[in-house]
Short mmCIF file of C-alpha atoms in Angstrom, two decimals:
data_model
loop_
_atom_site.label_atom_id
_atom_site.label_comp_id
_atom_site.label_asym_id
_atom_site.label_seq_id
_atom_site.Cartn_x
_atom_site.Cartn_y
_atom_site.Cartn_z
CA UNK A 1 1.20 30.18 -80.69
CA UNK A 2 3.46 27.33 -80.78
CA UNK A 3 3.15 24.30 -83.10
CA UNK A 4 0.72 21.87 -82.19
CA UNK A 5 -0.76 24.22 -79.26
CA UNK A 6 -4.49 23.86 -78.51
CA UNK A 7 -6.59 27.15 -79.11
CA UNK A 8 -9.71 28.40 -78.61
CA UNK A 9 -12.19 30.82 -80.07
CA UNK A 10 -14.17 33.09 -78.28
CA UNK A 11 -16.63 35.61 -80.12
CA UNK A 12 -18.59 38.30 -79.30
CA UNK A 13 -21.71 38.70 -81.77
CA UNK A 14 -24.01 41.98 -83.03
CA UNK A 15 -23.21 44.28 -80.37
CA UNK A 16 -25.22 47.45 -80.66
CA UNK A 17 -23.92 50.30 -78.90
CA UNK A 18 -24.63 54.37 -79.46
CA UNK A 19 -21.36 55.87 -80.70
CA UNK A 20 -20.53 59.23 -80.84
CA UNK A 21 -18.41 58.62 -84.53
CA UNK A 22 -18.04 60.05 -87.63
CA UNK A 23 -16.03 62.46 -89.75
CA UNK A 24 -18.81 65.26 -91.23
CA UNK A 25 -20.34 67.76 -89.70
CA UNK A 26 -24.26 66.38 -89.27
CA UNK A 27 -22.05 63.15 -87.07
CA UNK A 28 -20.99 65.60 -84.60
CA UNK A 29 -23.02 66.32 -81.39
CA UNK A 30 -25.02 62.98 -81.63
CA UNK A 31 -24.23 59.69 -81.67
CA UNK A 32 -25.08 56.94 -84.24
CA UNK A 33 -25.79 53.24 -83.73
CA UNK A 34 -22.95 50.68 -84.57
CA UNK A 35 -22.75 47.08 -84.59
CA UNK A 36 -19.73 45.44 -83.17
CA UNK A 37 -18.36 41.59 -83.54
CA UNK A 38 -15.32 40.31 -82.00
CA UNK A 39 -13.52 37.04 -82.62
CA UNK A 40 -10.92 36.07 -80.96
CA UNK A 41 -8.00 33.29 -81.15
CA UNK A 42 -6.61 32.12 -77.83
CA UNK A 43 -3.76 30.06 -76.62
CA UNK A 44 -5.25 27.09 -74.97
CA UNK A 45 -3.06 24.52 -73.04
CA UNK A 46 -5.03 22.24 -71.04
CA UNK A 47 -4.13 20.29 -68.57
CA UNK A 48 -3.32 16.89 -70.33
CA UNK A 49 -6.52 14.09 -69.47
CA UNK A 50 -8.41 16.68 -68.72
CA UNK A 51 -11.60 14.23 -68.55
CA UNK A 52 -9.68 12.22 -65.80
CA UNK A 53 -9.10 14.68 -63.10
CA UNK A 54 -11.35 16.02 -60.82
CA UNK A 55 -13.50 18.63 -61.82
CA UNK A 56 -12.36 20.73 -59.29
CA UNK A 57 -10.06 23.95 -60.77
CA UNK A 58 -11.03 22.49 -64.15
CA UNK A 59 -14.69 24.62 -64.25
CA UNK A 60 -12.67 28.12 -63.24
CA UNK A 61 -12.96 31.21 -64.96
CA UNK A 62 -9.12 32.42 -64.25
CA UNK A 63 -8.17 29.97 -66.73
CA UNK A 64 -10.44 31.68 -69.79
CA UNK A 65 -10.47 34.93 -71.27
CA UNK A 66 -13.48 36.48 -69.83
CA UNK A 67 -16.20 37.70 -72.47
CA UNK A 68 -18.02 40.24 -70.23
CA UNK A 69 -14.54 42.16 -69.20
CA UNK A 70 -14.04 42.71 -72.97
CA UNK A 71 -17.87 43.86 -73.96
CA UNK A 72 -17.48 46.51 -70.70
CA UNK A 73 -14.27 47.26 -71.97
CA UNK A 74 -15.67 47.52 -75.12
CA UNK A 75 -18.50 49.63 -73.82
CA UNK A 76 -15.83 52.11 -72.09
CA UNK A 77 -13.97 52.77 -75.21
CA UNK A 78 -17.27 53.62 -77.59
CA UNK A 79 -18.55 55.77 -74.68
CA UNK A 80 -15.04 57.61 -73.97
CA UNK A 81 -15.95 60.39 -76.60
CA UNK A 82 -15.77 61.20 -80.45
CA UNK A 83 -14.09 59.32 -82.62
CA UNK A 84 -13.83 60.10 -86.33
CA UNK A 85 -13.09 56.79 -88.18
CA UNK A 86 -14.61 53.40 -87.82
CA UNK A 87 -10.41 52.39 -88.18
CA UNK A 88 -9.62 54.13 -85.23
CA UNK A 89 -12.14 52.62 -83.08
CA UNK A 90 -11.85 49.21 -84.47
CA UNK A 91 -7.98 49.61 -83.59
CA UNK A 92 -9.06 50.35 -80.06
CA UNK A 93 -10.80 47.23 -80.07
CA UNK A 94 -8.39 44.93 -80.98
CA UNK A 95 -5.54 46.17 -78.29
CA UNK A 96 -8.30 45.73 -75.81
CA UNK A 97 -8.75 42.49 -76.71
CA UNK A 98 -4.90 41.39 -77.22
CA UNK A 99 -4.73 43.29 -74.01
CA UNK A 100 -5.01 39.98 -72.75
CA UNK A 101 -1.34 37.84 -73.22
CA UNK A 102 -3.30 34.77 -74.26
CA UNK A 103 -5.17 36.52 -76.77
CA UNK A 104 -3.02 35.67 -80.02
CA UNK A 105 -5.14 36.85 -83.04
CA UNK A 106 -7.91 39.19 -82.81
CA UNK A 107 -11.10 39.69 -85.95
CA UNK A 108 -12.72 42.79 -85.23
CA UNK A 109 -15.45 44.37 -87.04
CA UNK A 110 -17.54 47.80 -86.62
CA UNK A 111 -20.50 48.71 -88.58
CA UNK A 112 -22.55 51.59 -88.73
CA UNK A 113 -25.92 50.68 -89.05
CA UNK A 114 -27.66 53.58 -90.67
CA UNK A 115 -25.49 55.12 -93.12
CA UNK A 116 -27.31 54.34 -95.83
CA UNK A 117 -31.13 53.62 -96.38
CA UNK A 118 -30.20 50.92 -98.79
CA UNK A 119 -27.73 49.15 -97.09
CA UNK A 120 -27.98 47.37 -94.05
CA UNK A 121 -24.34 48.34 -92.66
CA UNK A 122 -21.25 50.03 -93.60
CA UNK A 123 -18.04 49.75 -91.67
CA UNK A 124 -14.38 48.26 -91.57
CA UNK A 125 -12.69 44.69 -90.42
CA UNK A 126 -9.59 44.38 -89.00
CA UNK A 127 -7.19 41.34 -87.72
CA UNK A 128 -4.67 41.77 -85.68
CA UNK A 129 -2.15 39.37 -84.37
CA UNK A 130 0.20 39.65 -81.13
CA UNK A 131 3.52 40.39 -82.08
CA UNK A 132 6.01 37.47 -81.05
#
């Protein structure tokens, strides 16, 4: 991003999926229910009096990063097969989601939900920036 450049932050919130994850034995064979939440930083450079024009080309989804290609994306990677480490899949997040040139930063964070009965999550968060 480029001094003074507009930005914008789009998020995905709490979304459970099944994941077939985990490094022991008893994680293998089944899948376990994790909790994912993606934020993202994007380059944003709107047209300039944007309240002036026309609202025609002004209310069109080429010009955002589209949430629901990201959670199917999303989807795809936590159903391709076993992963071991909540790192590893959390990586695979983030290049999905800076898989997208206007995507600069990327905040992505997996949970397992029921690791532990006295805990409500365990898991790992990540940032990642594009590299210039």
């Amino acid at each position: 991003m480029s001094d003074g450049a507009a930005f914008r932050r789009m998020f995905i919130r709490d979304l459970v999926l099944d994941a077939a994850i985990g490094v022991y034995a008893h994680e293998h064979g089944r899948t376990q229910r994790i909790r994912i939440n993606l934020d993202l930083l994007i380059d944003d450079e709107p047209p300039p009096s944007l309240m002036s024009r026309p609202a025609v080309g002004r209310d069109d989804l080429a010009r955002v990063v589209d949430y629901e290609t990201i959670v199917n994306a999303t989807r795809a990677s936590v159903a391709a097969g076993h992963v071991q480490l909540v790192e590893t899949l959390a990586e695979r997040l983030a290049e999905i989601c800076l898989a997208d040139p206007r995507v600069a930063r990327t905040r992505v964070m997996v949970e397992k939900l029921d690791v532990f009965p006295d805990a409500a999550s365990a898991g790992v968060e990540i940032e990642r920036r594009r590299r210039s």
